PDB file of C-alpha atoms in Angstrom:
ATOM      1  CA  UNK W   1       5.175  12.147 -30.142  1.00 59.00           C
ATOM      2  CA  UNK W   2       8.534  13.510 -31.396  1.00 67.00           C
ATOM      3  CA  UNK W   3       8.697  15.658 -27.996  1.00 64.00           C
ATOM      4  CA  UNK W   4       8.146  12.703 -25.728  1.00 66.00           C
ATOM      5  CA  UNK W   5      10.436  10.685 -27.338  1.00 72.00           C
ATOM      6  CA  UNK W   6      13.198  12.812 -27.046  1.00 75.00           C
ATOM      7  CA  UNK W   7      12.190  13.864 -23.783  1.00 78.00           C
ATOM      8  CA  UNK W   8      11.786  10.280 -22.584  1.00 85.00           C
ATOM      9  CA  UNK W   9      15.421   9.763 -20.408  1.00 88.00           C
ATOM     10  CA  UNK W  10      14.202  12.549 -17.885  1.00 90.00           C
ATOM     11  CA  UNK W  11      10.545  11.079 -17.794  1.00 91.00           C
ATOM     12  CA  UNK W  12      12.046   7.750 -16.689  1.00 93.00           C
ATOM     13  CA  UNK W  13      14.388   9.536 -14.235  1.00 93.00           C
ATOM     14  CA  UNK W  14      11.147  11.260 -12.352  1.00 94.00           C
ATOM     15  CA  UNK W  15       9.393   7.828 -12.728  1.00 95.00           C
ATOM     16  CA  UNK W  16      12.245   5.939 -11.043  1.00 96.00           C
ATOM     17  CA  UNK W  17      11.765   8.679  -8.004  1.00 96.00           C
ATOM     18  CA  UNK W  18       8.219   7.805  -8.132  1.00 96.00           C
ATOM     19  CA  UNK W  19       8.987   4.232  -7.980  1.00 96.00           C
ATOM     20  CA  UNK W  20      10.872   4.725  -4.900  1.00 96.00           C
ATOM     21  CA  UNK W  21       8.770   7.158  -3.029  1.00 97.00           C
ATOM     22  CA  UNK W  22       5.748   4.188  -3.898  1.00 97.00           C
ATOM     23  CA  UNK W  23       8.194   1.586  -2.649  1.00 97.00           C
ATOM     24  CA  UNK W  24       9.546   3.096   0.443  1.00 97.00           C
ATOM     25  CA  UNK W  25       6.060   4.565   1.599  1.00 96.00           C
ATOM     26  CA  UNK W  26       4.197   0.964   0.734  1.00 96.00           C
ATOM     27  CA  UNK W  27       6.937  -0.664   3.143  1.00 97.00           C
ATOM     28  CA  UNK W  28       6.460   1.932   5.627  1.00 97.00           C
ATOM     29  CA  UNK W  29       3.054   1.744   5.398  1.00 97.00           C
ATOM     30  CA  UNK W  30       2.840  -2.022   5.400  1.00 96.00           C
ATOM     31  CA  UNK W  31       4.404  -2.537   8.575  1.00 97.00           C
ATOM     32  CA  UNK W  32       2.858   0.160  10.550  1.00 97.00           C
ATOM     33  CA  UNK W  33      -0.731  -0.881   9.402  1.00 96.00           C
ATOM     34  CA  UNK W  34       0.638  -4.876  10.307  1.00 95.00           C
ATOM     35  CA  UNK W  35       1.655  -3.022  13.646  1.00 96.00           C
ATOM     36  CA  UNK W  36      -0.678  -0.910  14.542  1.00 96.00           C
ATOM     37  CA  UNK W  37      -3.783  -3.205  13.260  1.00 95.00           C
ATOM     38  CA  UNK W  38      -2.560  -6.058  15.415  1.00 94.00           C
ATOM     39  CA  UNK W  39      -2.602  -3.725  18.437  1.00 94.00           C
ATOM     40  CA  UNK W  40      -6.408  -3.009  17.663  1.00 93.00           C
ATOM     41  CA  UNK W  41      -6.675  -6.334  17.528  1.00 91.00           C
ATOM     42  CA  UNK W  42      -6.267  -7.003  21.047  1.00 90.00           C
ATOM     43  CA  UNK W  43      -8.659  -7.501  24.133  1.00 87.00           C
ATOM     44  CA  UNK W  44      -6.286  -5.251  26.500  1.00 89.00           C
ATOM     45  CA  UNK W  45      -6.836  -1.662  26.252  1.00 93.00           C
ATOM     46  CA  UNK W  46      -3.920   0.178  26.430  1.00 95.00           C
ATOM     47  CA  UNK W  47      -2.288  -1.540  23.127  1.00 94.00           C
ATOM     48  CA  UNK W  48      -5.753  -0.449  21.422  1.00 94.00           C
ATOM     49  CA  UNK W  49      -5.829   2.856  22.621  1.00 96.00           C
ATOM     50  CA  UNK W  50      -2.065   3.435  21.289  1.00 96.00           C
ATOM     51  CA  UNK W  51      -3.406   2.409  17.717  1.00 96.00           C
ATOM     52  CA  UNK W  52      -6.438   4.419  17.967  1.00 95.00           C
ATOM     53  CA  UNK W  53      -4.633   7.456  18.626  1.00 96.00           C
ATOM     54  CA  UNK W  54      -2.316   6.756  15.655  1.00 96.00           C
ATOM     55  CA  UNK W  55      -5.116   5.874  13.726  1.00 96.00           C
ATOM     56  CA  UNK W  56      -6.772   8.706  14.259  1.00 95.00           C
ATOM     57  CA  UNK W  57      -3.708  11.264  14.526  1.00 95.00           C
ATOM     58  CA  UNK W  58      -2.532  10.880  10.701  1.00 95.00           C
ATOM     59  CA  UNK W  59      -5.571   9.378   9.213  1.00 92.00           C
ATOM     60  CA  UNK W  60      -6.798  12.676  10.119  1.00 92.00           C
ATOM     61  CA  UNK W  61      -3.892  14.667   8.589  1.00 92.00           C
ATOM     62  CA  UNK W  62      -3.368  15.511   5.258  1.00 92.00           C
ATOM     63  CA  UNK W  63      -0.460  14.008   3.352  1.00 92.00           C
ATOM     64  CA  UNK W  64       0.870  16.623   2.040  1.00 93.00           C
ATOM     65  CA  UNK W  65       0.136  19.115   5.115  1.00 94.00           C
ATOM     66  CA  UNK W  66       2.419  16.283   6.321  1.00 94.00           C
ATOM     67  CA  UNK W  67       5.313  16.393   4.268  1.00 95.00           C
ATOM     68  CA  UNK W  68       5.012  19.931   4.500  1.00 95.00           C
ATOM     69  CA  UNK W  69       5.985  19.344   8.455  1.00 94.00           C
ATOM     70  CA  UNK W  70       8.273  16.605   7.956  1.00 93.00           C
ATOM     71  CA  UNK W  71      10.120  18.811   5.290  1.00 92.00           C
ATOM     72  CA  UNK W  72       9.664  22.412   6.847  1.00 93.00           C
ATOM     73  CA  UNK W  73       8.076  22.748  10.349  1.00 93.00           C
ATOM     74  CA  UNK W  74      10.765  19.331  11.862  1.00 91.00           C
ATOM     75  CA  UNK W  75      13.525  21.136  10.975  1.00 91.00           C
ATOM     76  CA  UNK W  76      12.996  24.177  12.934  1.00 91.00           C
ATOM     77  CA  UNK W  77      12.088  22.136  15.812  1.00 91.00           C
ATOM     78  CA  UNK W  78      14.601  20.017  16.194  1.00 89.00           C
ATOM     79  CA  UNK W  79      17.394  21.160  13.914  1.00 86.00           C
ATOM     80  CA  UNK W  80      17.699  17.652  12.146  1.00 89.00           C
ATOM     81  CA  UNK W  81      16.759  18.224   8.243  1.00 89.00           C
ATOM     82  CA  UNK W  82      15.076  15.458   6.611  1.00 91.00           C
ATOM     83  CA  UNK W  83      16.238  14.903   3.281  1.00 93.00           C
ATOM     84  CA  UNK W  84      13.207  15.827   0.417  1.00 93.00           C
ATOM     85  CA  UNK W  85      12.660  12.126  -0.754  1.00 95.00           C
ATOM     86  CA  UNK W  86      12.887  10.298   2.920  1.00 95.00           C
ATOM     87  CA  UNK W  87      10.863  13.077   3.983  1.00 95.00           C
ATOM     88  CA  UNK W  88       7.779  12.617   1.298  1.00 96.00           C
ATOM     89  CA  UNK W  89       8.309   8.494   1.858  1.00 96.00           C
ATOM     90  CA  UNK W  90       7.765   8.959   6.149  1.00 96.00           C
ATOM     91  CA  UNK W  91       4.862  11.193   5.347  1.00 96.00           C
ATOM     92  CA  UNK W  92       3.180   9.053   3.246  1.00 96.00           C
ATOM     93  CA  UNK W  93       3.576   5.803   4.992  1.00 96.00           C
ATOM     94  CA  UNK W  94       2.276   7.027   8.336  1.00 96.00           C
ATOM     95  CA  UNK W  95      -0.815   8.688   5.969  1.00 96.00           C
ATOM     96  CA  UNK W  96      -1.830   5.279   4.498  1.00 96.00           C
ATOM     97  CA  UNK W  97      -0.488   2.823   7.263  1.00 96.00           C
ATOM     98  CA  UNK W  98      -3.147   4.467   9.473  1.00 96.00           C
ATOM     99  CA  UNK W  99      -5.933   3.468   6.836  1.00 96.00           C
ATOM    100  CA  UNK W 100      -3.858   0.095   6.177  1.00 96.00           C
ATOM    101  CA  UNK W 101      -3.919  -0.322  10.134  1.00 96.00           C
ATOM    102  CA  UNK W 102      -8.237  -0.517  10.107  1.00 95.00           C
ATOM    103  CA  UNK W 103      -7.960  -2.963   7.165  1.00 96.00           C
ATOM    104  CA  UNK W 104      -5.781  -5.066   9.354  1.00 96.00           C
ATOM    105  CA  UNK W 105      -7.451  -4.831  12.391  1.00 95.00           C
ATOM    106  CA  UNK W 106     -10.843  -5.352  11.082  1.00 94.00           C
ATOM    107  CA  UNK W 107      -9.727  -8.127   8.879  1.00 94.00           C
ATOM    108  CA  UNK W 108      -7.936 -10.276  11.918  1.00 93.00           C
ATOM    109  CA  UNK W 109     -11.536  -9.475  13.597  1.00 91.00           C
ATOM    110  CA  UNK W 110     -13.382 -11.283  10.883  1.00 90.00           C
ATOM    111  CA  UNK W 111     -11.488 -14.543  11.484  1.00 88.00           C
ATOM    112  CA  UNK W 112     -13.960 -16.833  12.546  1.00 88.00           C
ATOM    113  CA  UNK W 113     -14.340 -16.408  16.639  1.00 86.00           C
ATOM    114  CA  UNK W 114     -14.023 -20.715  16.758  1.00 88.00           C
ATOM    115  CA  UNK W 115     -11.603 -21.206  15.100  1.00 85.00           C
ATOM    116  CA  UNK W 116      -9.470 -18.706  17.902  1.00 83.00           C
ATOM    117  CA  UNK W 117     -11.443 -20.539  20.391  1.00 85.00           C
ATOM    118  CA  UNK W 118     -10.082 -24.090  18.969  1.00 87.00           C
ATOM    119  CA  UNK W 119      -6.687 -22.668  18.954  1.00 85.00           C
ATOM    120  CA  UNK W 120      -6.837 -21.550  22.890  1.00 83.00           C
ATOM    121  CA  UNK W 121      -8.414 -25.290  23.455  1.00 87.00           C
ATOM    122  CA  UNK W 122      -5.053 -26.810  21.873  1.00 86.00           C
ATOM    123  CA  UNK W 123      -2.972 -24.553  24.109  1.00 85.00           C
ATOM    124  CA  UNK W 124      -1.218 -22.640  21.537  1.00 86.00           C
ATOM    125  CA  UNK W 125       0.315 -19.250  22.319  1.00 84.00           C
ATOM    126  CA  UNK W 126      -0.795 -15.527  20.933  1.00 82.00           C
ATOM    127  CA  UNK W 127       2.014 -15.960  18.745  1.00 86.00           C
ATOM    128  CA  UNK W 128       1.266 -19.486  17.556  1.00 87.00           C
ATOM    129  CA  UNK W 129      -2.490 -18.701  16.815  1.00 86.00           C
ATOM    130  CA  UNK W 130      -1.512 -15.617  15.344  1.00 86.00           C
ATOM    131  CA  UNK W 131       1.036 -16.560  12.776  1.00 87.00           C
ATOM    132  CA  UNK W 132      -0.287 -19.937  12.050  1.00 87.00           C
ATOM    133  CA  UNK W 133      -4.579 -19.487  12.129  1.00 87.00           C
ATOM    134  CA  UNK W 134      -5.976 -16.091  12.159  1.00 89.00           C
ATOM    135  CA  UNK W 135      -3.572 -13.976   9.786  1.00 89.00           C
ATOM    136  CA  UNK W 136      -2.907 -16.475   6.621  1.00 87.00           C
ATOM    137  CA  UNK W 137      -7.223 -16.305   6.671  1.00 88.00           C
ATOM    138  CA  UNK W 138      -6.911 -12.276   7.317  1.00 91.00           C
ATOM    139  CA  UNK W 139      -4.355 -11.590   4.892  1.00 92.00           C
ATOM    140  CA  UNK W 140      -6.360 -12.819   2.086  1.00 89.00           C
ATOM    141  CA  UNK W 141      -9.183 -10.622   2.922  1.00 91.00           C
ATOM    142  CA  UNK W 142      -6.568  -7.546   3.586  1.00 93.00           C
ATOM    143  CA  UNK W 143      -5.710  -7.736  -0.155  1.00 92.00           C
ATOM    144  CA  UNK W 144      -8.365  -6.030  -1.958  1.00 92.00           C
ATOM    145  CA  UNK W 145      -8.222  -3.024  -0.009  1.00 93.00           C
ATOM    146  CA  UNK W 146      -4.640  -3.314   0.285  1.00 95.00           C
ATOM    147  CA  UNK W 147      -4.232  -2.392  -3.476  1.00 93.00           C
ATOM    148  CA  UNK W 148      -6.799   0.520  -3.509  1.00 94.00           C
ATOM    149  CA  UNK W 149      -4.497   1.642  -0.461  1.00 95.00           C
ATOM    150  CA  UNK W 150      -1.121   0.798  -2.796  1.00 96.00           C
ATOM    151  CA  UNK W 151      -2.528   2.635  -5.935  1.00 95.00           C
ATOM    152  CA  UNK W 152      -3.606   5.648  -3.688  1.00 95.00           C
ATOM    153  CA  UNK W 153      -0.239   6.018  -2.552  1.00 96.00           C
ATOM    154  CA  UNK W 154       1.770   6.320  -5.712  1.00 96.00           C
ATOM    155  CA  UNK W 155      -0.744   8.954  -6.497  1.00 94.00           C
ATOM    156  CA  UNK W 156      -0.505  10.363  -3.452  1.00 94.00           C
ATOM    157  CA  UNK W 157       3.289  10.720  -4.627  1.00 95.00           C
ATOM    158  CA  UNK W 158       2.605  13.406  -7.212  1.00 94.00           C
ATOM    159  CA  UNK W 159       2.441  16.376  -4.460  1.00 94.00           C
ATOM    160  CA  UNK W 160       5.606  15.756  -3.584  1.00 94.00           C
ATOM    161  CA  UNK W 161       7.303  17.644  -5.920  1.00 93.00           C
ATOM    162  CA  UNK W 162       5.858  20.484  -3.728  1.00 93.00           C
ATOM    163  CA  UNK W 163       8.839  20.115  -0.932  1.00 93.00           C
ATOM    164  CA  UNK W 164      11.592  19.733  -4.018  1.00 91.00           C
ATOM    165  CA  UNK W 165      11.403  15.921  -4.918  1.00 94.00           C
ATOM    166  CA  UNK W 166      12.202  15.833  -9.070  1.00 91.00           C
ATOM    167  CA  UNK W 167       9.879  13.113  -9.305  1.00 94.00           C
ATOM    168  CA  UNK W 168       7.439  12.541 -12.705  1.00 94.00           C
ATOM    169  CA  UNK W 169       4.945  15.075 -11.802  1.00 94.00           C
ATOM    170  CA  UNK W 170       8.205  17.906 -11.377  1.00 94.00           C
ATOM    171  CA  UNK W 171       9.303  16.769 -14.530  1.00 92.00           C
ATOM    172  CA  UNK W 172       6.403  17.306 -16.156  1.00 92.00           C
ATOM    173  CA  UNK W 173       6.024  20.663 -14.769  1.00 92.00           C
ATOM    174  CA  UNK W 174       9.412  21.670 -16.024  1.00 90.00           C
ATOM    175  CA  UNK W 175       8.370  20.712 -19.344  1.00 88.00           C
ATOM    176  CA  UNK W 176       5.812  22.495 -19.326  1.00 87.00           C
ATOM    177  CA  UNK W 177       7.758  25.674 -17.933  1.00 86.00           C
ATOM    178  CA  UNK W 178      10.463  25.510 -20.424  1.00 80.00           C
ATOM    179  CA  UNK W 179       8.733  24.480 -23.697  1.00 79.00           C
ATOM    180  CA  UNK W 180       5.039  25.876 -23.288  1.00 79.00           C
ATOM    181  CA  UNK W 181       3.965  22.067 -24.480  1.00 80.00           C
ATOM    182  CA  UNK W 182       1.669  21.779 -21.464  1.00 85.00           C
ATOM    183  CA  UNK W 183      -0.716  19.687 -22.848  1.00 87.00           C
ATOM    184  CA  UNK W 184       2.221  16.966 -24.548  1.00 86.00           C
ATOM    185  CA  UNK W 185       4.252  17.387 -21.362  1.00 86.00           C
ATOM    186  CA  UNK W 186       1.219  16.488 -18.909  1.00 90.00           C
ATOM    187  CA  UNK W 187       0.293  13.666 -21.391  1.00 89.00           C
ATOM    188  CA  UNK W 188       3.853  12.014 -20.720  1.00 88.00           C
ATOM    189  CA  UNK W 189       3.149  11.869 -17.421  1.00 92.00           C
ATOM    190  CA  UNK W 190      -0.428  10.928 -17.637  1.00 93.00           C
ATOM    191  CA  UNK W 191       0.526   7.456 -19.738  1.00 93.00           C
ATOM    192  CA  UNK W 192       3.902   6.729 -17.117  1.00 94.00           C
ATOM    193  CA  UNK W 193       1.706   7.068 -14.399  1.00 95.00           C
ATOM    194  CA  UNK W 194      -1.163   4.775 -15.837  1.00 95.00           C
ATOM    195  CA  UNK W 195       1.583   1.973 -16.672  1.00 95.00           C
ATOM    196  CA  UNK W 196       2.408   2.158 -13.033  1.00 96.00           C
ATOM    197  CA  UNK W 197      -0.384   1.651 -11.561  1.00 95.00           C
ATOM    198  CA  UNK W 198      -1.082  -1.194 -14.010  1.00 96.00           C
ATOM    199  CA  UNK W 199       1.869  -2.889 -12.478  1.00 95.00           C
ATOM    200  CA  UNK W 200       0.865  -2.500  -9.340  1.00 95.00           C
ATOM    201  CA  UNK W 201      -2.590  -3.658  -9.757  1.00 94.00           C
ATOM    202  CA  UNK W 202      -1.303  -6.640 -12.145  1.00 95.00           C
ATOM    203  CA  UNK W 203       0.972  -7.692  -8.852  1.00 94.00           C
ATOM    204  CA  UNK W 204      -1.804  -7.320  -5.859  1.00 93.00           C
ATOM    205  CA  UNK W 205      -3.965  -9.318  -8.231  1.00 93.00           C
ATOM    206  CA  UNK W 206      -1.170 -11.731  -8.689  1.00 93.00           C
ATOM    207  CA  UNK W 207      -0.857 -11.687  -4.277  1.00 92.00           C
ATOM    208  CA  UNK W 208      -4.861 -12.262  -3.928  1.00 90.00           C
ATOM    209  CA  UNK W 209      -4.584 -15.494  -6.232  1.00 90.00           C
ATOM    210  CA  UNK W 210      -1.829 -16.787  -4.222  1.00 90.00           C
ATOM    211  CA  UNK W 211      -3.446 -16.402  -1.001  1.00 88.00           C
ATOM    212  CA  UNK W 212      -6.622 -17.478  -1.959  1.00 86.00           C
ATOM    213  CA  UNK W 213      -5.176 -20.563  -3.510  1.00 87.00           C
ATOM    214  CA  UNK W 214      -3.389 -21.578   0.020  1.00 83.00           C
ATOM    215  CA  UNK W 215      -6.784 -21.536   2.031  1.00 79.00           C
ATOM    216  CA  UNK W 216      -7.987 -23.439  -1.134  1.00 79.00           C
ATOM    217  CA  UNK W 217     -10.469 -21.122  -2.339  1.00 69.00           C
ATOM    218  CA  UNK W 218     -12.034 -20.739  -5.361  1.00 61.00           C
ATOM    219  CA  UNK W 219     -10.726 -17.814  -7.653  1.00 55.00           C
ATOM    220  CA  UNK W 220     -12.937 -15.016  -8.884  1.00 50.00           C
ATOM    221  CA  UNK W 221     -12.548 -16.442 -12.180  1.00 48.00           C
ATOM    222  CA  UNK W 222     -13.601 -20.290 -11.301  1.00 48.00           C
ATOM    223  CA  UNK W 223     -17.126 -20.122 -11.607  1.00 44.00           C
ATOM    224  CA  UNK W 224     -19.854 -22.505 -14.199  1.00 41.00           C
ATOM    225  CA  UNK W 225     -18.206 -25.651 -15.315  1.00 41.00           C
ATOM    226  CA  UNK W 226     -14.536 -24.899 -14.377  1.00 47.00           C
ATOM    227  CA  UNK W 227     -15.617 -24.341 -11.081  1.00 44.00           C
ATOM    228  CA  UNK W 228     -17.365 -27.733 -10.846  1.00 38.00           C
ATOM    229  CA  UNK W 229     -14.634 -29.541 -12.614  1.00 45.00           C
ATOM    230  CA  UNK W 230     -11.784 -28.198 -10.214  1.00 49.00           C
ATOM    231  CA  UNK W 231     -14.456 -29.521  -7.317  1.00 44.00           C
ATOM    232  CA  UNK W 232     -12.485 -32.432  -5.166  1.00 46.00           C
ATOM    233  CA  UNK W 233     -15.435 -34.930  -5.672  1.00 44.00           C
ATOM    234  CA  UNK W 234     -16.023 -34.653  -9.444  1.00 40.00           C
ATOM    235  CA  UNK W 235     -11.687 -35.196 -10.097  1.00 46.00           C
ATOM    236  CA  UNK W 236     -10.158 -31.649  -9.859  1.00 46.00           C
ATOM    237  CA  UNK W 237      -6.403 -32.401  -8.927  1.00 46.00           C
ATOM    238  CA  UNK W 238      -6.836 -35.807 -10.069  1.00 43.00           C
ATOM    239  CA  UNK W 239      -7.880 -37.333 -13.048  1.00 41.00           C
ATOM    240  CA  UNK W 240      -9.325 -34.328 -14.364  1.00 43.00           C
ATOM    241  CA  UNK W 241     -11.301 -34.130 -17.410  1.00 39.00           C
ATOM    242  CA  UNK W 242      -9.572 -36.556 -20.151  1.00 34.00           C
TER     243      UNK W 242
END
């Protein structure tokens, strides 16, 4: 305990890198899979061919094969050197934003075909329908697999210390190298990385609520009595239960 607490300043630096690799690749990752899952979306071809070929291009390649090219192979091909961190961020967003992009695209598919059908009827645009009907209903069932895909990807981060990024896992590593604690060392990183993903779970569960609460569903959690009691007709957000 003595060694992690003394230790615990560079710990927090390589979990503030991890932070940021999770952050930057979940943004990435979040508006290609918006992007290329709309695209699938569509009844025209060509848009869904260009997302199944992305789909299918880096869902098929490994991420860190893929920071390996971003960080090695790009350089020699086109003389522009990526820096380490932006490098691990781009690999791992286009990674998971081409498993975020099926979520999307089967979730905007699941929208109920007439309730679309009622939107063409009151001459609304793509954009209109879009935006206003089919994803506030899809996001809500995005969620869910949205998290796995958010967890995933701050694990995913732990490789990168592999193309020189001094995030936790490369801290750990040069604990291990330079005091022979490996099992404390590991153990450090084991608990940051568990608080993490905590976090992150605490905050998609937090989203899911939300969104289930604006298309007025009933929580996970609102089942038996409570259930009944929030129900419109027996006096939930009314009188209540005195």
């Amino acid at each position: 305990m003595e060694f992690l607490i003394e230790r615990l300043p560079l710990y927090l630096d390589g979990a503030w890198v991890t932070i940021q690799l999770t952050i930057g690749g979940c943004a990435m990752a979040f508006v290609l899979a918006m992007v290329f899952g709309t695209l699938g979306s569509m009844k025209h071809w060509l848009p869904r061919a260009v997302a199944t070929v992305y789909v299918e291009v880096f869902r098929g390649i490994a991420a860190l094969v893929l920071m390996f090219w971003m960080a090695f192979a790009l350089p020699l091909m086109t003389g522009f050197q990526l820096e380490n961190r932006f490098a691990a961020i781009v690999a791992l967003g286009l990674n998971v934003g081409a498993y975020g992009a099926e979520v999307v695209r089967a979730a905007i598919n699941a929208v109920p075909k007439a309730q679309v059908e009622a939107t063409v009827a009151l001459n609304m645009s793509w954009f209109q329908r879009t935006r206003l009907v089919v994803l506030p209903q899809a996001w809500a069932q995005m969620l869910p697999t949205f998290g796995n895909l958010v967890i995933e990807l701050m694990k995913a981060t732990a490789v990168a210390y592999l193309i020189g990024v001094a995030d936790l896992t490369a801290v750990a590593q040069q604990m291990r190298q330079g005091t022979g604690e490996t099992i404390v060392a590991f153990t450090g990183a084991l608990i940051l990385y568990y608080l993490m993903a905590q976090v992150l779970i605490t905050g998609m569960r937090v989203l899911e609520r939300r969104a289930n609460r604006k298309l007025g569903r009933t929580q996970a959690g609102d089942t038996g009595l409570k259930a009944l009691l929030k129900h419109p007709a027996i006096g939930g957000g009314s009188a209540g239960v005195g």
